[in-house]
mmCIF file of N, CA, C and O in Angstrom:
data_model
loop_
_atom_site.group_PDB
_atom_site.id
_atom_site.type_symbol
_atom_site.label_atom_id
_atom_site.label_comp_id
_atom_site.label_asym_id
_atom_site.label_seq_id
_atom_site.Cartn_x
_atom_site.Cartn_y
_atom_site.Cartn_z
ATOM 1 N N UNK G 1 -77.350 34.049 72.791
ATOM 2 C CA UNK G 1 -77.002 33.689 71.429
ATOM 3 C C UNK G 1 -77.562 34.719 70.451
ATOM 4 O O UNK G 1 -76.911 35.057 69.491
ATOM 5 N N UNK G 2 -78.772 35.225 70.694
ATOM 6 C CA UNK G 2 -79.386 36.200 69.826
ATOM 7 C C UNK G 2 -78.607 37.496 69.796
ATOM 8 O O UNK G 2 -78.501 38.160 68.769
ATOM 9 N N UNK G 3 -78.078 37.922 70.955
ATOM 10 C CA UNK G 3 -77.326 39.166 70.984
ATOM 11 C C UNK G 3 -75.998 39.055 70.227
ATOM 12 O O UNK G 3 -75.530 40.021 69.654
ATOM 13 N N UNK G 4 -75.404 37.866 70.222
ATOM 14 C CA UNK G 4 -74.170 37.670 69.450
ATOM 15 C C UNK G 4 -74.434 37.788 67.958
ATOM 16 O O UNK G 4 -73.653 38.353 67.208
ATOM 17 N N UNK G 5 -75.540 37.228 67.531
ATOM 18 C CA UNK G 5 -75.915 37.311 66.117
ATOM 19 C C UNK G 5 -76.184 38.748 65.722
ATOM 20 O O UNK G 5 -75.741 39.196 64.663
ATOM 21 N N UNK G 6 -76.883 39.473 66.577
ATOM 22 C CA UNK G 6 -77.175 40.879 66.311
ATOM 23 C C UNK G 6 -75.866 41.685 66.246
ATOM 24 O O UNK G 6 -75.676 42.519 65.370
ATOM 25 N N UNK G 7 -74.954 41.424 67.174
ATOM 26 C CA UNK G 7 -73.685 42.129 67.197
ATOM 27 C C UNK G 7 -72.875 41.818 65.941
ATOM 28 O O UNK G 7 -72.253 42.707 65.341
ATOM 29 N N UNK G 8 -72.872 40.582 65.510
ATOM 30 C CA UNK G 8 -72.169 40.185 64.287
ATOM 31 C C UNK G 8 -72.748 40.899 63.063
ATOM 32 O O UNK G 8 -72.029 41.367 62.193
ATOM 33 N N UNK G 9 -74.083 40.979 63.024
ATOM 34 C CA UNK G 9 -74.742 41.648 61.908
ATOM 35 C C UNK G 9 -74.412 43.138 61.877
ATOM 36 O O UNK G 9 -74.130 43.709 60.829
ATOM 37 N N UNK G 10 -74.423 43.760 63.059
ATOM 38 C CA UNK G 10 -74.079 45.190 63.128
ATOM 39 C C UNK G 10 -72.645 45.437 62.747
ATOM 40 O O UNK G 10 -72.328 46.421 62.069
ATOM 41 N N UNK G 11 -71.745 44.562 63.159
ATOM 42 C CA UNK G 11 -70.329 44.695 62.793
ATOM 43 C C UNK G 11 -70.150 44.570 61.290
ATOM 44 O O UNK G 11 -69.414 45.336 60.678
ATOM 45 N N UNK G 12 -70.837 43.614 60.711
ATOM 46 C CA UNK G 12 -70.772 43.432 59.259
ATOM 47 C C UNK G 12 -71.335 44.627 58.524
ATOM 48 O O UNK G 12 -70.765 45.073 57.515
ATOM 49 N N UNK G 13 -72.398 45.191 59.015
ATOM 50 C CA UNK G 13 -73.011 46.368 58.414
ATOM 51 C C UNK G 13 -72.065 47.558 58.496
ATOM 52 O O UNK G 13 -71.925 48.325 57.530
ATOM 53 N N UNK G 14 -71.382 47.718 59.622
ATOM 54 C CA UNK G 14 -70.429 48.804 59.778
ATOM 55 C C UNK G 14 -69.296 48.683 58.765
ATOM 56 O O UNK G 14 -68.869 49.687 58.180
ATOM 57 N N UNK G 15 -68.814 47.493 58.553
ATOM 58 C CA UNK G 15 -67.727 47.277 57.578
ATOM 59 C C UNK G 15 -68.206 47.634 56.183
ATOM 60 O O UNK G 15 -67.504 48.308 55.422
ATOM 61 N N UNK G 16 -69.405 47.220 55.820
ATOM 62 C CA UNK G 16 -69.952 47.527 54.499
ATOM 63 C C UNK G 16 -70.107 49.026 54.320
ATOM 64 O O UNK G 16 -69.739 49.578 53.276
ATOM 65 N N UNK G 17 -70.592 49.715 55.327
ATOM 66 C CA UNK G 17 -70.752 51.171 55.246
ATOM 67 C C UNK G 17 -69.409 51.874 55.088
ATOM 68 O O UNK G 17 -69.291 52.811 54.306
ATOM 69 N N UNK G 18 -68.402 51.418 55.805
ATOM 70 C CA UNK G 18 -67.063 52.011 55.657
ATOM 71 C C UNK G 18 -66.520 51.816 54.249
ATOM 72 O O UNK G 18 -65.917 52.709 53.674
ATOM 73 N N UNK G 19 -66.719 50.638 53.705
ATOM 74 C CA UNK G 19 -66.257 50.386 52.338
ATOM 75 C C UNK G 19 -66.999 51.257 51.336
ATOM 76 O O UNK G 19 -66.377 51.789 50.381
ATOM 77 N N UNK G 20 -68.278 51.454 51.516
ATOM 78 C CA UNK G 20 -69.049 52.321 50.624
ATOM 79 C C UNK G 20 -68.587 53.754 50.726
ATOM 80 O O UNK G 20 -68.471 54.458 49.726
ATOM 81 N N UNK G 21 -68.322 54.214 51.929
ATOM 82 C CA UNK G 21 -67.853 55.594 52.108
ATOM 83 C C UNK G 21 -66.502 55.808 51.464
ATOM 84 O O UNK G 21 -66.250 56.846 50.870
ATOM 85 N N UNK G 22 -65.616 54.847 51.536
ATOM 86 C CA UNK G 22 -64.314 54.975 50.895
ATOM 87 C C UNK G 22 -64.465 55.057 49.385
ATOM 88 O O UNK G 22 -63.739 55.768 48.712
ATOM 89 N N UNK G 23 -65.429 54.332 48.846
ATOM 90 C CA UNK G 23 -65.645 54.332 47.402
ATOM 91 C C UNK G 23 -66.227 55.637 46.882
ATOM 92 O O UNK G 23 -66.109 55.964 45.711
ATOM 93 N N UNK G 24 -66.853 56.435 47.759
ATOM 94 C CA UNK G 24 -67.480 57.669 47.309
ATOM 95 C C UNK G 24 -66.602 58.895 47.557
ATOM 96 O O UNK G 24 -67.000 59.996 47.237
ATOM 97 N N UNK G 25 -65.422 58.706 48.130
ATOM 98 C CA UNK G 25 -64.523 59.832 48.318
ATOM 99 C C UNK G 25 -64.132 60.397 46.983
ATOM 100 O O UNK G 25 -63.917 59.674 46.018
ATOM 101 N N UNK G 26 -64.033 61.706 46.923
ATOM 102 C CA UNK G 26 -63.647 62.318 45.672
ATOM 103 C C UNK G 26 -62.127 62.421 45.582
ATOM 104 O O UNK G 26 -61.431 62.450 46.597
ATOM 105 N N UNK G 27 -61.647 62.488 44.391
ATOM 106 C CA UNK G 27 -60.218 62.597 44.143
ATOM 107 C C UNK G 27 -59.842 64.067 44.302
ATOM 108 O O UNK G 27 -60.494 64.951 43.773
ATOM 109 N N UNK G 28 -58.782 64.303 45.052
ATOM 110 C CA UNK G 28 -58.330 65.685 45.220
ATOM 111 C C UNK G 28 -56.913 65.826 44.653
ATOM 112 O O UNK G 28 -56.167 64.857 44.556
ATOM 113 N N UNK G 29 -56.603 67.058 44.288
ATOM 114 C CA UNK G 29 -55.300 67.370 43.717
ATOM 115 C C UNK G 29 -54.619 68.372 44.635
ATOM 116 O O UNK G 29 -55.213 69.383 44.999
ATOM 117 N N UNK G 30 -53.395 68.082 45.027
ATOM 118 C CA UNK G 30 -52.614 68.986 45.829
ATOM 119 C C UNK G 30 -51.532 69.571 44.948
ATOM 120 O O UNK G 30 -50.730 68.839 44.364
ATOM 121 N N UNK G 31 -51.540 70.900 44.828
ATOM 122 C CA UNK G 31 -50.553 71.554 43.946
ATOM 123 C C UNK G 31 -50.173 72.894 44.558
ATOM 124 O O UNK G 31 -51.048 73.735 44.833
ATOM 125 N N UNK G 32 -48.919 73.102 44.783
ATOM 126 C CA UNK G 32 -48.347 74.350 45.319
ATOM 127 C C UNK G 32 -49.099 74.858 46.548
ATOM 128 O O UNK G 32 -49.404 76.051 46.655
ATOM 129 N N UNK G 33 -49.401 73.970 47.454
ATOM 130 C CA UNK G 33 -50.050 74.365 48.702
ATOM 131 C C UNK G 33 -51.563 74.460 48.632
ATOM 132 O O UNK G 33 -52.212 74.733 49.650
ATOM 133 N N UNK G 34 -52.147 74.260 47.486
ATOM 134 C CA UNK G 34 -53.593 74.294 47.325
ATOM 135 C C UNK G 34 -54.123 72.885 47.156
ATOM 136 O O UNK G 34 -53.451 72.029 46.547
ATOM 137 N N UNK G 35 -55.296 72.630 47.689
ATOM 138 C CA UNK G 35 -55.949 71.333 47.492
ATOM 139 C C UNK G 35 -57.311 71.582 46.882
ATOM 140 O O UNK G 35 -58.139 72.314 47.430
ATOM 141 N N UNK G 36 -57.527 70.995 45.718
ATOM 142 C CA UNK G 36 -58.803 71.152 45.002
ATOM 143 C C UNK G 36 -59.320 69.796 44.592
ATOM 144 O O UNK G 36 -58.570 68.837 44.443
ATOM 145 N N UNK G 37 -60.593 69.711 44.361
ATOM 146 C CA UNK G 37 -61.216 68.474 43.920
ATOM 147 C C UNK G 37 -61.061 68.332 42.410
ATOM 148 O O UNK G 37 -61.093 69.317 41.669
ATOM 149 N N UNK G 38 -60.882 67.107 41.959
ATOM 150 C CA UNK G 38 -60.777 66.839 40.544
ATOM 151 C C UNK G 38 -62.015 67.336 39.805
ATOM 152 O O UNK G 38 -61.924 67.883 38.715
ATOM 153 N N UNK G 39 -63.172 67.185 40.429
ATOM 154 C CA UNK G 39 -64.398 67.678 39.801
ATOM 155 C C UNK G 39 -64.354 69.189 39.570
ATOM 156 O O UNK G 39 -64.897 69.698 38.588
ATOM 157 N N UNK G 40 -63.704 69.914 40.494
ATOM 158 C CA UNK G 40 -63.584 71.379 40.314
ATOM 159 C C UNK G 40 -62.697 71.709 39.140
ATOM 160 O O UNK G 40 -62.970 72.667 38.405
ATOM 161 N N UNK G 41 -61.662 70.917 38.913
ATOM 162 C CA UNK G 41 -60.775 71.148 37.775
ATOM 163 C C UNK G 41 -61.531 70.870 36.474
ATOM 164 O O UNK G 41 -61.405 71.598 35.499
ATOM 165 N N UNK G 42 -62.341 69.837 36.489
ATOM 166 C CA UNK G 42 -63.171 69.541 35.307
ATOM 167 C C UNK G 42 -64.127 70.689 35.023
ATOM 168 O O UNK G 42 -64.333 71.103 33.878
ATOM 169 N N UNK G 43 -64.702 71.248 36.088
ATOM 170 C CA UNK G 43 -65.643 72.358 35.936
ATOM 171 C C UNK G 43 -64.901 73.603 35.437
ATOM 172 O O UNK G 43 -65.431 74.362 34.642
ATOM 173 N N UNK G 44 -63.682 73.793 35.923
ATOM 174 C CA UNK G 44 -62.855 74.908 35.465
ATOM 175 C C UNK G 44 -62.696 74.883 33.951
ATOM 176 O O UNK G 44 -62.878 75.875 33.257
ATOM 177 N N UNK G 45 -62.368 73.711 33.440
ATOM 178 C CA UNK G 45 -62.215 73.557 31.993
ATOM 179 C C UNK G 45 -63.516 73.885 31.255
ATOM 180 O O UNK G 45 -63.498 74.558 30.221
ATOM 181 N N UNK G 46 -64.628 73.438 31.804
ATOM 182 C CA UNK G 46 -65.938 73.702 31.156
ATOM 183 C C UNK G 46 -66.267 75.188 31.209
ATOM 184 O O UNK G 46 -66.759 75.756 30.227
ATOM 185 N N UNK G 47 -65.996 75.840 32.336
ATOM 186 C CA UNK G 47 -66.310 77.259 32.476
ATOM 187 C C UNK G 47 -65.502 78.089 31.493
ATOM 188 O O UNK G 47 -66.025 79.023 30.886
ATOM 189 N N UNK G 48 -64.258 77.745 31.315
ATOM 190 C CA UNK G 48 -63.409 78.521 30.404
ATOM 191 C C UNK G 48 -63.871 78.358 28.974
ATOM 192 O O UNK G 48 -63.738 79.285 28.181
ATOM 193 N N UNK G 49 -64.426 77.209 28.658
ATOM 194 C CA UNK G 49 -64.885 76.990 27.298
ATOM 195 C C UNK G 49 -66.198 77.696 26.952
ATOM 196 O O UNK G 49 -66.478 77.943 25.814
ATOM 197 N N UNK G 50 -66.951 78.056 27.966
ATOM 198 C CA UNK G 50 -68.286 78.623 27.700
ATOM 199 C C UNK G 50 -68.421 80.093 28.052
ATOM 200 O O UNK G 50 -69.410 80.708 27.707
ATOM 201 N N UNK G 51 -67.446 80.677 28.741
ATOM 202 C CA UNK G 51 -67.631 82.037 29.238
ATOM 203 C C UNK G 51 -66.534 82.956 28.766
ATOM 204 O O UNK G 51 -65.354 82.677 28.942
ATOM 205 N N UNK G 52 -66.937 84.065 28.193
ATOM 206 C CA UNK G 52 -65.977 85.073 27.755
ATOM 207 C C UNK G 52 -66.352 86.396 28.433
ATOM 208 O O UNK G 52 -67.403 86.990 28.123
ATOM 209 N N UNK G 53 -65.543 86.874 29.377
ATOM 210 C CA UNK G 53 -65.850 88.134 30.049
ATOM 211 C C UNK G 53 -65.655 89.336 29.134
ATOM 212 O O UNK G 53 -65.019 89.208 28.084
ATOM 213 N N UNK G 54 -66.139 90.444 29.563
ATOM 214 C CA UNK G 54 -66.009 91.655 28.739
ATOM 215 C C UNK G 54 -64.543 92.071 28.666
ATOM 216 O O UNK G 54 -63.764 91.832 29.591
ATOM 217 N N UNK G 55 -64.129 92.699 27.557
ATOM 218 C CA UNK G 55 -62.749 93.153 27.439
ATOM 219 C C UNK G 55 -62.385 94.164 28.546
ATOM 220 O O UNK G 55 -61.249 94.231 28.997
ATOM 221 N N UNK G 56 -63.371 94.930 28.980
ATOM 222 C CA UNK G 56 -63.134 95.901 30.042
ATOM 223 C C UNK G 56 -62.752 95.208 31.339
ATOM 224 O O UNK G 56 -61.825 95.618 32.027
ATOM 225 N N UNK G 57 -63.451 94.141 31.675
ATOM 226 C CA UNK G 57 -63.143 93.372 32.882
ATOM 227 C C UNK G 57 -61.757 92.759 32.782
ATOM 228 O O UNK G 57 -60.992 92.787 33.755
ATOM 229 N N UNK G 58 -61.418 92.243 31.620
ATOM 230 C CA UNK G 58 -60.085 91.656 31.430
ATOM 231 C C UNK G 58 -58.977 92.701 31.586
ATOM 232 O O UNK G 58 -57.926 92.411 32.137
ATOM 233 N N UNK G 59 -59.231 93.913 31.131
ATOM 234 C CA UNK G 59 -58.228 94.986 31.206
ATOM 235 C C UNK G 59 -58.073 95.476 32.637
ATOM 236 O O UNK G 59 -56.998 95.900 33.025
ATOM 237 N N UNK G 60 -59.141 95.415 33.432
ATOM 238 C CA UNK G 60 -59.104 95.946 34.785
ATOM 239 C C UNK G 60 -58.496 95.005 35.813
ATOM 240 O O UNK G 60 -58.075 95.429 36.867
ATOM 241 N N UNK G 61 -58.474 93.743 35.521
ATOM 242 C CA UNK G 61 -58.056 92.763 36.523
ATOM 243 C C UNK G 61 -56.855 91.962 36.063
ATOM 244 O O UNK G 61 -56.830 91.456 34.936
ATOM 245 N N UNK G 62 -55.877 91.797 36.952
ATOM 246 C CA UNK G 62 -54.732 90.940 36.619
ATOM 247 C C UNK G 62 -55.046 89.447 36.762
ATOM 248 O O UNK G 62 -54.274 88.622 36.321
ATOM 249 N N UNK G 63 -56.194 89.135 37.358
ATOM 250 C CA UNK G 63 -56.577 87.743 37.547
ATOM 251 C C UNK G 63 -57.020 87.123 36.238
ATOM 252 O O UNK G 63 -57.529 87.816 35.351
ATOM 253 N N UNK G 64 -56.880 85.799 36.115
ATOM 254 C CA UNK G 64 -57.440 85.118 34.938
ATOM 255 C C UNK G 64 -58.942 85.398 34.877
ATOM 256 O O UNK G 64 -59.612 85.482 35.897
ATOM 257 N N UNK G 65 -59.473 85.501 33.686
ATOM 258 C CA UNK G 65 -60.876 85.853 33.533
ATOM 259 C C UNK G 65 -61.819 84.873 34.200
ATOM 260 O O UNK G 65 -62.864 85.269 34.715
ATOM 261 N N UNK G 66 -61.456 83.605 34.239
ATOM 262 C CA UNK G 66 -62.338 82.603 34.862
ATOM 263 C C UNK G 66 -62.530 82.878 36.352
ATOM 264 O O UNK G 66 -63.528 82.462 36.943
ATOM 265 N N UNK G 67 -61.607 83.607 36.966
ATOM 266 C CA UNK G 67 -61.729 83.939 38.388
ATOM 267 C C UNK G 67 -62.935 84.815 38.670
ATOM 268 O O UNK G 67 -63.384 84.919 39.799
ATOM 269 N N UNK G 68 -63.453 85.458 37.657
ATOM 270 C CA UNK G 68 -64.624 86.325 37.808
ATOM 271 C C UNK G 68 -65.935 85.621 37.503
ATOM 272 O O UNK G 68 -66.992 86.208 37.634
ATOM 273 N N UNK G 69 -65.844 84.387 37.126
ATOM 274 C CA UNK G 69 -67.057 83.619 36.781
ATOM 275 C C UNK G 69 -67.821 83.309 38.079
ATOM 276 O O UNK G 69 -67.254 82.811 39.038
ATOM 277 N N UNK G 70 -69.129 83.611 38.099
ATOM 278 C CA UNK G 70 -69.916 83.359 39.313
ATOM 279 C C UNK G 70 -70.031 81.881 39.708
ATOM 280 O O UNK G 70 -70.279 81.567 40.862
ATOM 281 N N UNK G 71 -69.825 80.982 38.758
ATOM 282 C CA UNK G 71 -69.956 79.544 39.057
ATOM 283 C C UNK G 71 -68.613 78.878 39.353
ATOM 284 O O UNK G 71 -68.527 77.666 39.426
ATOM 285 N N UNK G 72 -67.547 79.690 39.561
ATOM 286 C CA UNK G 72 -66.235 79.111 39.871
ATOM 287 C C UNK G 72 -66.349 78.334 41.186
ATOM 288 O O UNK G 72 -66.835 78.860 42.193
ATOM 289 N N UNK G 73 -65.913 77.072 41.217
ATOM 290 C CA UNK G 73 -66.002 76.282 42.456
ATOM 291 C C UNK G 73 -65.251 76.957 43.623
ATOM 292 O O UNK G 73 -64.223 77.596 43.432
ATOM 293 N N UNK G 74 -65.812 76.791 44.798
ATOM 294 C CA UNK G 74 -65.262 77.433 45.986
ATOM 295 C C UNK G 74 -63.814 77.055 46.271
ATOM 296 O O UNK G 74 -63.036 77.896 46.729
ATOM 297 N N UNK G 75 -63.444 75.830 46.010
ATOM 298 C CA UNK G 75 -62.067 75.417 46.339
ATOM 299 C C UNK G 75 -61.046 75.990 45.348
ATOM 300 O O UNK G 75 -59.853 75.962 45.633
ATOM 301 N N UNK G 76 -61.499 76.564 44.242
ATOM 302 C CA UNK G 76 -60.579 77.222 43.305
ATOM 303 C C UNK G 76 -60.411 78.710 43.604
ATOM 304 O O UNK G 76 -59.467 79.330 43.152
ATOM 305 N N UNK G 77 -61.334 79.286 44.356
ATOM 306 C CA UNK G 77 -61.308 80.716 44.600
ATOM 307 C C UNK G 77 -60.072 81.211 45.339
ATOM 308 O O UNK G 77 -59.535 82.268 45.002
ATOM 309 N N UNK G 78 -59.534 80.461 46.323
ATOM 310 C CA UNK G 78 -58.297 80.930 46.963
ATOM 311 C C UNK G 78 -57.112 81.033 45.986
ATOM 312 O O UNK G 78 -56.237 81.873 46.138
ATOM 313 N N UNK G 79 -57.104 80.204 44.991
ATOM 314 C CA UNK G 79 -56.052 80.280 43.975
ATOM 315 C C UNK G 79 -56.110 81.599 43.243
ATOM 316 O O UNK G 79 -55.085 82.210 42.951
ATOM 317 N N UNK G 80 -57.326 82.070 42.973
ATOM 318 C CA UNK G 80 -57.494 83.328 42.267
ATOM 319 C C UNK G 80 -56.937 84.526 43.032
ATOM 320 O O UNK G 80 -56.627 85.560 42.456
ATOM 321 N N UNK G 81 -56.812 84.399 44.356
ATOM 322 C CA UNK G 81 -56.239 85.478 45.164
ATOM 323 C C UNK G 81 -54.711 85.489 45.083
ATOM 324 O O UNK G 81 -54.080 86.447 45.507
ATOM 325 N N UNK G 82 -54.140 84.454 44.552
ATOM 326 C CA UNK G 82 -52.687 84.335 44.449
ATOM 327 C C UNK G 82 -52.157 85.107 43.235
ATOM 328 O O UNK G 82 -52.841 85.222 42.219
ATOM 329 N N UNK G 83 -50.919 85.604 43.390
ATOM 330 C CA UNK G 83 -50.292 86.292 42.261
ATOM 331 C C UNK G 83 -49.909 85.311 41.149
ATOM 332 O O UNK G 83 -49.691 85.711 40.025
ATOM 333 N N UNK G 84 -49.816 84.034 41.502
ATOM 334 C CA UNK G 84 -49.498 83.000 40.494
ATOM 335 C C UNK G 84 -50.745 82.295 39.997
ATOM 336 O O UNK G 84 -50.645 81.171 39.489
ATOM 337 N N UNK G 85 -51.902 82.922 40.133
ATOM 338 C CA UNK G 85 -53.161 82.284 39.764
ATOM 339 C C UNK G 85 -53.146 81.729 38.344
ATOM 340 O O UNK G 85 -53.545 80.586 38.107
ATOM 341 N N UNK G 86 -52.679 82.518 37.393
ATOM 342 C CA UNK G 86 -52.693 82.086 35.999
ATOM 343 C C UNK G 86 -51.866 80.817 35.796
ATOM 344 O O UNK G 86 -52.327 79.856 35.163
ATOM 345 N N UNK G 87 -50.679 80.762 36.378
ATOM 346 C CA UNK G 87 -49.826 79.594 36.158
ATOM 347 C C UNK G 87 -50.354 78.373 36.934
ATOM 348 O O UNK G 87 -50.269 77.236 36.438
ATOM 349 N N UNK G 88 -50.929 78.586 38.104
ATOM 350 C CA UNK G 88 -51.470 77.475 38.894
ATOM 351 C C UNK G 88 -52.678 76.868 38.189
ATOM 352 O O UNK G 88 -52.816 75.667 38.034
ATOM 353 N N UNK G 89 -53.583 77.747 37.730
ATOM 354 C CA UNK G 89 -54.787 77.259 37.012
ATOM 355 C C UNK G 89 -54.392 76.540 35.737
ATOM 356 O O UNK G 89 -54.983 75.537 35.355
ATOM 357 N N UNK G 90 -53.369 77.069 35.049
ATOM 358 C CA UNK G 90 -52.892 76.417 33.809
ATOM 359 C C UNK G 90 -52.363 75.015 34.134
ATOM 360 O O UNK G 90 -52.640 74.065 33.429
ATOM 361 N N UNK G 91 -51.590 74.896 35.211
ATOM 362 C CA UNK G 91 -51.049 73.589 35.592
ATOM 363 C C UNK G 91 -52.167 72.612 35.939
ATOM 364 O O UNK G 91 -52.126 71.450 35.555
ATOM 365 N N UNK G 92 -53.168 73.091 36.648
ATOM 366 C CA UNK G 92 -54.303 72.228 36.996
ATOM 367 C C UNK G 92 -55.048 71.780 35.753
ATOM 368 O O UNK G 92 -55.448 70.631 35.649
ATOM 369 N N UNK G 93 -55.228 72.680 34.798
ATOM 370 C CA UNK G 93 -55.931 72.336 33.564
ATOM 371 C C UNK G 93 -55.212 71.282 32.756
ATOM 372 O O UNK G 93 -55.832 70.473 32.086
ATOM 373 N N UNK G 94 -53.887 71.295 32.832
ATOM 374 C CA UNK G 94 -53.125 70.357 32.002
ATOM 375 C C UNK G 94 -52.956 68.990 32.648
ATOM 376 O O UNK G 94 -52.488 68.070 31.986
ATOM 377 N N UNK G 95 -53.311 68.861 33.920
ATOM 378 C CA UNK G 95 -53.232 67.534 34.542
ATOM 379 C C UNK G 95 -54.237 66.611 33.880
ATOM 380 O O UNK G 95 -55.388 66.976 33.680
ATOM 381 N N UNK G 96 -53.780 65.468 33.524
ATOM 382 C CA UNK G 96 -54.629 64.497 32.849
ATOM 383 C C UNK G 96 -55.641 63.914 33.826
ATOM 384 O O UNK G 96 -55.262 63.336 34.838
ATOM 385 N N UNK G 97 -56.930 64.083 33.507
ATOM 386 C CA UNK G 97 -57.977 63.570 34.388
ATOM 387 C C UNK G 97 -57.849 62.062 34.605
ATOM 388 O O UNK G 97 -58.095 61.567 35.694
ATOM 389 N N UNK G 98 -57.489 61.339 33.554
ATOM 390 C CA UNK G 98 -57.367 59.892 33.687
ATOM 391 C C UNK G 98 -56.261 59.523 34.677
ATOM 392 O O UNK G 98 -56.399 58.593 35.460
ATOM 393 N N UNK G 99 -55.167 60.278 34.643
ATOM 394 C CA UNK G 99 -54.075 60.006 35.585
ATOM 395 C C UNK G 99 -54.528 60.205 37.014
ATOM 396 O O UNK G 99 -54.126 59.492 37.899
ATOM 397 N N UNK G 100 -55.332 61.238 37.259
ATOM 398 C CA UNK G 100 -55.818 61.482 38.619
ATOM 399 C C UNK G 100 -56.825 60.444 39.044
ATOM 400 O O UNK G 100 -56.811 59.971 40.172
ATOM 401 N N UNK G 101 -57.738 60.100 38.163
ATOM 402 C CA UNK G 101 -58.744 59.116 38.530
ATOM 403 C C UNK G 101 -58.137 57.755 38.788
ATOM 404 O O UNK G 101 -58.649 56.983 39.605
ATOM 405 N N UNK G 102 -57.009 57.473 38.175
ATOM 406 C CA UNK G 102 -56.293 56.210 38.408
ATOM 407 C C UNK G 102 -55.194 56.366 39.445
ATOM 408 O O UNK G 102 -54.529 55.401 39.784
ATOM 409 N N UNK G 103 -55.026 57.593 39.949
ATOM 410 C CA UNK G 103 -53.984 57.897 40.932
ATOM 411 C C UNK G 103 -52.574 57.598 40.420
ATOM 412 O O UNK G 103 -51.699 57.144 41.175
ATOM 413 N N UNK G 104 -52.333 57.848 39.154
ATOM 414 C CA UNK G 104 -51.003 57.678 38.596
ATOM 415 C C UNK G 104 -50.193 58.942 38.912
ATOM 416 O O UNK G 104 -48.995 58.863 39.165
ATOM 417 N N UNK G 105 -50.827 60.105 38.897
ATOM 418 C CA UNK G 105 -50.173 61.368 39.160
ATOM 419 C C UNK G 105 -49.986 61.533 40.667
ATOM 420 O O UNK G 105 -50.933 61.406 41.435
ATOM 421 N N UNK G 106 -48.803 61.843 41.108
ATOM 422 C CA UNK G 106 -48.493 61.950 42.549
ATOM 423 C C UNK G 106 -49.256 63.098 43.213
ATOM 424 O O UNK G 106 -49.469 63.078 44.426
ATOM 425 N N UNK G 107 -49.710 64.091 42.471
ATOM 426 C CA UNK G 107 -50.447 65.210 43.040
ATOM 427 C C UNK G 107 -51.876 64.826 43.399
ATOM 428 O O UNK G 107 -52.559 65.565 44.100
ATOM 429 N N UNK G 108 -52.340 63.677 42.921
ATOM 430 C CA UNK G 108 -53.743 63.273 43.128
ATOM 431 C C UNK G 108 -53.850 62.279 44.269
ATOM 432 O O UNK G 108 -53.054 61.347 44.372
ATOM 433 N N UNK G 109 -54.852 62.488 45.118
ATOM 434 C CA UNK G 109 -55.073 61.566 46.258
ATOM 435 C C UNK G 109 -56.551 61.298 46.362
ATOM 436 O O UNK G 109 -57.390 61.970 45.797
ATOM 437 N N UNK G 110 -56.895 60.272 47.137
ATOM 438 C CA UNK G 110 -58.292 59.973 47.419
ATOM 439 C C UNK G 110 -58.907 58.939 46.517
ATOM 440 O O UNK G 110 -60.125 58.868 46.391
ATOM 441 N N UNK G 111 -58.107 58.136 45.858
ATOM 442 C CA UNK G 111 -58.640 57.121 44.929
ATOM 443 C C UNK G 111 -59.175 55.939 45.678
ATOM 444 O O UNK G 111 -58.676 55.558 46.677
#
């Protein structure tokens, strides 16, 4: 009888842990073959607002200036290697954070 109670408690604990893990998953955005975290998009917006690269760097590189920021999230870096980096980053910036957090936008998953 004691082993059944222990087994029931462990099963219940496993269910609780699974529910907690599902609640901590981050929201990701899939766009044009790239998958990035919503938090990375929020950081992208913040980085662009606080960092202005030198005019020389802007003239030398066809990439958006934020691609040269040392704090650019890792999941955004592959986008910077794309020839469509500017348009992809612009599209990500314009996605409404509330829509992703509520999973209203079809590009957002992991809610």
